[in-house]
Short mmCIF file of C-alpha atoms and ligand atoms in Angstrom, two decimals:
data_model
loop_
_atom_site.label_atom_id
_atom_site.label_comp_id
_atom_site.label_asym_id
_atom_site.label_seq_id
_atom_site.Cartn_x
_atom_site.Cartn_y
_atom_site.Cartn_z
CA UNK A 1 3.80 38.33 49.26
CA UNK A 2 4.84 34.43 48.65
CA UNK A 3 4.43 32.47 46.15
CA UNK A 4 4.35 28.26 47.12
CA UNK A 5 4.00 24.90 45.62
CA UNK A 6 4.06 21.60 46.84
CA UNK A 7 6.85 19.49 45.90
CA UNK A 8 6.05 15.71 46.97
CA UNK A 9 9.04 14.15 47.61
CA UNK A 10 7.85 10.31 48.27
CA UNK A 11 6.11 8.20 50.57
CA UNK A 12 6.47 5.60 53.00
CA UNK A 13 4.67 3.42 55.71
CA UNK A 14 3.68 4.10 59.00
CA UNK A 15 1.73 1.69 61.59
CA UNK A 16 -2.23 2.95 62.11
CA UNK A 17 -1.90 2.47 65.58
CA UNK A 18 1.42 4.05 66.50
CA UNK A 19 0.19 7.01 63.66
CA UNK A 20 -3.19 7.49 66.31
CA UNK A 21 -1.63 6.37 69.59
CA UNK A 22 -4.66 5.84 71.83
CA UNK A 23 -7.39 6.03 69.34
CA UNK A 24 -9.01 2.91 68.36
CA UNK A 25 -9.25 1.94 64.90
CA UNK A 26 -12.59 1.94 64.58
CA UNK A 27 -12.18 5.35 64.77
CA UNK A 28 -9.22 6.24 63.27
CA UNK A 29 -10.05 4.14 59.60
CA UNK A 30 -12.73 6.21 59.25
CA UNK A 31 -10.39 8.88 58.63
CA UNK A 32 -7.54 7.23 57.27
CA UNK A 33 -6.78 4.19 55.36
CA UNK A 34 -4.60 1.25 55.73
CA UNK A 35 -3.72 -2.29 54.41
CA UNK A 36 -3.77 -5.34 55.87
CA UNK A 37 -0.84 -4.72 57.90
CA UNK A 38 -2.35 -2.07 59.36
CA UNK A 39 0.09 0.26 57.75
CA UNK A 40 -0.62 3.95 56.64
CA UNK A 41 0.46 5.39 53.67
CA UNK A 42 2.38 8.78 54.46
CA UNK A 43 3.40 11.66 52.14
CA UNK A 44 6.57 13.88 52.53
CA UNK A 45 4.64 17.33 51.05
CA UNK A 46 7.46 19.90 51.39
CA UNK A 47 6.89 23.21 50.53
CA UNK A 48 9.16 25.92 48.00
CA UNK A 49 8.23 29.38 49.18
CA UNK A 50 9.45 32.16 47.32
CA UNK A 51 9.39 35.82 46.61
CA UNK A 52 11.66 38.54 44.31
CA UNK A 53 14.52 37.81 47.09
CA UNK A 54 14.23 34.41 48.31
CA UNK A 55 13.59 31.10 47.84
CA UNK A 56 13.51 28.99 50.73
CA UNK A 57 12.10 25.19 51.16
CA UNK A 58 10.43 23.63 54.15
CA UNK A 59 11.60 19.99 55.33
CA UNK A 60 13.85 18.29 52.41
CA UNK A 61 11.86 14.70 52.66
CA UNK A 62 14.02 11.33 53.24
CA UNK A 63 16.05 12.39 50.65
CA UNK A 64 18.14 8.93 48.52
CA UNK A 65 21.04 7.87 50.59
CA UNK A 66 21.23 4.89 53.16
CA UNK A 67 17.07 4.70 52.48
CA UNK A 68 17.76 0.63 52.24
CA UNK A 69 18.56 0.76 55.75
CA UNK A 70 14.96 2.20 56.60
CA UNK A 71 13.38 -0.44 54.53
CA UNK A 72 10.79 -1.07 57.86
CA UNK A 73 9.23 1.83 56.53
CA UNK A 74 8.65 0.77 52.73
CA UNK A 75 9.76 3.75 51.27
CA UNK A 76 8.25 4.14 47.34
CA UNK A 77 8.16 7.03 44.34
CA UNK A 78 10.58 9.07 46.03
CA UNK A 79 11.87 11.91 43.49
CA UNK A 80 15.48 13.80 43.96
CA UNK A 81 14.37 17.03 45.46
CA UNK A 82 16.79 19.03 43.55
CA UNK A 83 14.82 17.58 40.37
CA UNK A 84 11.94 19.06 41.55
CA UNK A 85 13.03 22.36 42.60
CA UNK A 86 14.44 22.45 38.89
CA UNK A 87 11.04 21.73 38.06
CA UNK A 88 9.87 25.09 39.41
CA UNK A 89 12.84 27.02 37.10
CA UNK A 90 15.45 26.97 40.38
CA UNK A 91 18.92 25.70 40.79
CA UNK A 92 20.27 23.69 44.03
CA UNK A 93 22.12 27.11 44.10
CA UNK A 94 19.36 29.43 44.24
CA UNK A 95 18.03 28.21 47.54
CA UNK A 96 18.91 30.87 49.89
CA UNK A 97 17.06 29.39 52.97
CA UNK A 98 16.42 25.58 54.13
CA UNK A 99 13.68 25.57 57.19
CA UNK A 100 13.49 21.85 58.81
CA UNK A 101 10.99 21.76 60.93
CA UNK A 102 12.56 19.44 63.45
CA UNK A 103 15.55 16.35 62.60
CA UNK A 104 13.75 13.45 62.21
CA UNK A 105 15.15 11.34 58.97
CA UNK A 106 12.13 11.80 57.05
CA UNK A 107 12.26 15.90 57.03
CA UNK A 108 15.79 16.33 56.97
CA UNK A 109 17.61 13.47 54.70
CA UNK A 110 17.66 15.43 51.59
CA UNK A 111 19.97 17.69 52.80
CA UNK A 112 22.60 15.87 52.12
CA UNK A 113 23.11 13.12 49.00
CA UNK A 114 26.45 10.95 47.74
CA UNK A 115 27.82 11.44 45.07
CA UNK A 116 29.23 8.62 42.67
CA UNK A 117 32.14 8.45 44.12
CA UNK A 118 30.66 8.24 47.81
CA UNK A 119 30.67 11.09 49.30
CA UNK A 120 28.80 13.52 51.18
CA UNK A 121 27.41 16.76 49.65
CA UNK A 122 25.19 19.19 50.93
CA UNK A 123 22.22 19.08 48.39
CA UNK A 124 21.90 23.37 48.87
CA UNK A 125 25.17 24.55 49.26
CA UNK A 126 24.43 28.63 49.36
CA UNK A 127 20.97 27.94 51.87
CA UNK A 128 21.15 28.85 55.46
CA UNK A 129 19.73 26.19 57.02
CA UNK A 130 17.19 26.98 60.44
CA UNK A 131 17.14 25.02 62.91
CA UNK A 132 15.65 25.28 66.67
CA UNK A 133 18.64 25.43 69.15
CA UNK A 134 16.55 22.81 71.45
CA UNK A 135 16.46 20.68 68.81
CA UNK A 136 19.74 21.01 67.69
CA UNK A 137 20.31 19.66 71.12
CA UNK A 138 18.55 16.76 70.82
CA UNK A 139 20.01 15.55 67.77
CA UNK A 140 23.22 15.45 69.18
CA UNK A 141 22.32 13.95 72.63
CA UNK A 142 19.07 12.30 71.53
CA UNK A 143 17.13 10.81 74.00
CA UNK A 144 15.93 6.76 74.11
CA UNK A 145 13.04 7.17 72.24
CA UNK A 146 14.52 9.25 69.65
CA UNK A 147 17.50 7.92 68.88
CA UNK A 148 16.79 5.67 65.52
CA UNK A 149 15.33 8.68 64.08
CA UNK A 150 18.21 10.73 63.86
CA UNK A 151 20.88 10.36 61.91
CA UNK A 152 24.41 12.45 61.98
CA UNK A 153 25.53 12.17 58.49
CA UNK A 154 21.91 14.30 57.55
CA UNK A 155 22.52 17.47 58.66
CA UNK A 156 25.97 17.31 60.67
CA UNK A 157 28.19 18.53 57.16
CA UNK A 158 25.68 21.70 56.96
CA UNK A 159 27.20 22.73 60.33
CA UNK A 160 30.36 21.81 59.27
CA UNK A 161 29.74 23.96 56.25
CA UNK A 162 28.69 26.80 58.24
CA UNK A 163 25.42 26.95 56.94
CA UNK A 164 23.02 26.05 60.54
CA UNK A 165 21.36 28.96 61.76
CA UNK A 166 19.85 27.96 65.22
CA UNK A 167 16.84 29.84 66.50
CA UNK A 168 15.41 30.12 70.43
CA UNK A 169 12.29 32.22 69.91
CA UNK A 170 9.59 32.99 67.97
CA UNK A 171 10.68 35.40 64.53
CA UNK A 172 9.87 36.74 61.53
CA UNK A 173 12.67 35.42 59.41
CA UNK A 174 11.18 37.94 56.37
CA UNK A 175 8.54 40.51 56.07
CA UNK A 176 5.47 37.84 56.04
CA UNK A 177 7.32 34.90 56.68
CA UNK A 178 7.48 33.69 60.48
CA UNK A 179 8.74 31.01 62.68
CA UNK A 180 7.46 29.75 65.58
CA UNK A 181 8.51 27.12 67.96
CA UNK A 182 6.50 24.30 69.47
CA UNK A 183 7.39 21.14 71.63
CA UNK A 184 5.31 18.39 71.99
CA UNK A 185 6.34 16.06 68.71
CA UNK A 186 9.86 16.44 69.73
CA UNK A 187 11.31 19.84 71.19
CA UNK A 188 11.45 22.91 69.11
CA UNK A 189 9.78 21.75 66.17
CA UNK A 190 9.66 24.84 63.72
CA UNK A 191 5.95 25.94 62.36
CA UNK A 192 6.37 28.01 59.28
CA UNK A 193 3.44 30.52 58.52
CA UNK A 194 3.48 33.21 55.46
CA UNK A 195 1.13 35.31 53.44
CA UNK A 196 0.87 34.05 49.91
CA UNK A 197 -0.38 36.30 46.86
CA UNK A 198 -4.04 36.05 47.58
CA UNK A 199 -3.41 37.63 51.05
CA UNK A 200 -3.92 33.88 52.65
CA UNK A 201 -1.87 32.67 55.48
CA UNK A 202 -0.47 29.60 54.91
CA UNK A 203 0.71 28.09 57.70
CA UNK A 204 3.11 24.57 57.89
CA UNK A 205 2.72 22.92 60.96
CA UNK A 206 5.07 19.43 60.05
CA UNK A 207 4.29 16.96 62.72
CA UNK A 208 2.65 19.49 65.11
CA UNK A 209 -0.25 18.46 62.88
CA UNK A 210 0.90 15.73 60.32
CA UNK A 211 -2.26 14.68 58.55
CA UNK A 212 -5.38 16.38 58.50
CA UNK A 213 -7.02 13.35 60.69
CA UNK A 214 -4.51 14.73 63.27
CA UNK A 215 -6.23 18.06 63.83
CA UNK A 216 -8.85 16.59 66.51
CA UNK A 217 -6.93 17.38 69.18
CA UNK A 218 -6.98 14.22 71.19
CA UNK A 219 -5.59 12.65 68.01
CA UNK A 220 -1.82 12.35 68.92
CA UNK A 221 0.96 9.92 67.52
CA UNK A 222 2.31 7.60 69.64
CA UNK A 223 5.61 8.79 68.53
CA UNK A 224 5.18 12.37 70.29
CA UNK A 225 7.51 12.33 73.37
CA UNK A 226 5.36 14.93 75.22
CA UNK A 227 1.85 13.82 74.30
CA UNK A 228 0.03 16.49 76.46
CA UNK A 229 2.84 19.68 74.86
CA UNK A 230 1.33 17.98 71.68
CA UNK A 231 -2.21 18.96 72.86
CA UNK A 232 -1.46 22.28 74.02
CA UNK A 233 0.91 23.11 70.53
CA UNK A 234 -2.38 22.01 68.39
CA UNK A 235 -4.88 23.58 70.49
CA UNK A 236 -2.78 26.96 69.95
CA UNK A 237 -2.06 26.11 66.68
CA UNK A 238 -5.78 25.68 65.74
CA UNK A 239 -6.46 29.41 67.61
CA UNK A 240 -4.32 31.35 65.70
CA UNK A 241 -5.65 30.44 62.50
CA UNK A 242 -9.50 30.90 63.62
CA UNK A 243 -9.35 35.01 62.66
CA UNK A 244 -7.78 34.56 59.56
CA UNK A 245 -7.86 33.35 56.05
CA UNK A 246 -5.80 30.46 56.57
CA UNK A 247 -4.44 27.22 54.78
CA UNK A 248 -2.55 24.16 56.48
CA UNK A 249 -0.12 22.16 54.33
CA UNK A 250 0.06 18.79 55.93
CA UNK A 251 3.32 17.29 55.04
CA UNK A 252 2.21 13.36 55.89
CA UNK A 253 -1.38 13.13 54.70
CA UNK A 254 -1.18 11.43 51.31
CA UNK A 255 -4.81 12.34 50.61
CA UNK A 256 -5.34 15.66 51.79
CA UNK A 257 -1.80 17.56 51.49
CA UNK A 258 -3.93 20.89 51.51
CA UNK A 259 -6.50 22.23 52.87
CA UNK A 260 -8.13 26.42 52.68
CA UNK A 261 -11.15 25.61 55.60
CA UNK A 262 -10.33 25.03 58.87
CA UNK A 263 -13.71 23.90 60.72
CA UNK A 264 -13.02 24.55 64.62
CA UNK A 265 -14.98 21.66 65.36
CA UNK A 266 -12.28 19.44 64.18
ZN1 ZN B 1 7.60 13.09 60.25
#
């Protein structure tokens, strides 16, 4: 059994239209606001999961070096995610497992910070860090339309460290704690799924399924590289939780980070 809690590391601005790719807005600001630039506001909900042996984090948010370069995206209130796992009575240390869902800047910057004098550090120094081997792949040869969102200096001195762990299949990492792997958003995105105390699954999908507007399954970001993967990953996605007592942590909605009902209709 799990315990979890949220830990919101900031937000930042995304355009409506590239958010809902070919959905018109008539449509998609009935689910989810924007201001007059036509810009979304979008959360960075990463999870702490932990039991009597572990304690592992989902995603590490934009984290607080080089975010001046990003400022397109209008980064605001973003917190140092080592304050808030102190916040839930852990040390840096204590992580023993870092799960990034895929290595996009905005899941995986945290990983790494400066330090006053400049240089790198890896933010959780003991944590093995997962990673899908496909993307791994990616983020060193990244394709044209995911280039900008990758950035070496992120998660390139946890491999130096010896601390990536790259996975190819589906596993459970832990009794009750499983990975599974799903292309679509960008190849081998990590889903997380465990059972929490109250017997629940709780499942993370990232950007399989970033807001809770995104769970109509023609609803699919613009920035997906395989739009019709993306389809197929949700429509799975949505399956598997249909028998069971599940809960979805979205880690971009800013309004609905959680929710316990999923209505199939959606
Ligand atoms: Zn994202």
């Amino acid at each position: 059994m799990w315990q979890y809690q949220i830990l919101e590391t900031g937000f930042f601005y995304a355009d409506g239209g590239a958010m809902f790719g070919a959905i018109p807005k008539r449509a998609w600001s009935r689910k989810y606001p924007s201001d007059e630039q036509n810009g979304c506001v979008l959360a960075m909900n990463c999870l702490l999961v932990w039991n009597n042996e572990k304690v592992v984090l989902l995603d590490t948010g934009v984290g607080n070096k080089d975010v001046g370069k990003l400022s397109y995206y209008r980064f605001f209130d973003t917190e140092n995610i080592t304050d808030l796992v102190r916040k839930q009575g852990f040390e840096p240390e204590q992580i023993t497992d870092v799960v990034l869902s895929h290595l996009h800047f905005d899941h995986c910057g945290g990983c790494t910070y400066k330090d006053e004098k400049g240089n790198l550090k890896i933010t959780f120094p003991n944590a093995n860090h997962w990673v899908s081997a496909s993307q791994w792949n990616n983020y060193l040869h990244p394709n044209a339309l995911e280039k900008d969102s990758f950035r070496l200096q992120d998660v390139m001195p946890v491999k130096e460290a010896g601390l990536l762990q790259l996975v190819d299949t589906d596993i459970e990492l832990y009794p009750g704690f499983n990975i599974s792997l799903y292309d679509g958003h960008t190849a081998g995105q990590l889903v997380v799924s465990f059972i929490s105390e109250k017997e629940q699954t709780v499942l993370f999908p990232s950007d399989v399924i970033p807001t809770k507007a995104h769970l109509s399954n023609e609803w699919i970001s613009a920035y997906d590289t395989h739009p019709l993967k993306s389809l197929a990953a949700k429509i799975k996605i949505k399956k598997e939780t249909e028998s069971k007592n599940t809960c979805m942590v979205f880690y971009h909605d800013a309004y609905h980070p959680r929710i316990t009902r999923i209505n199939p209709k959606e």
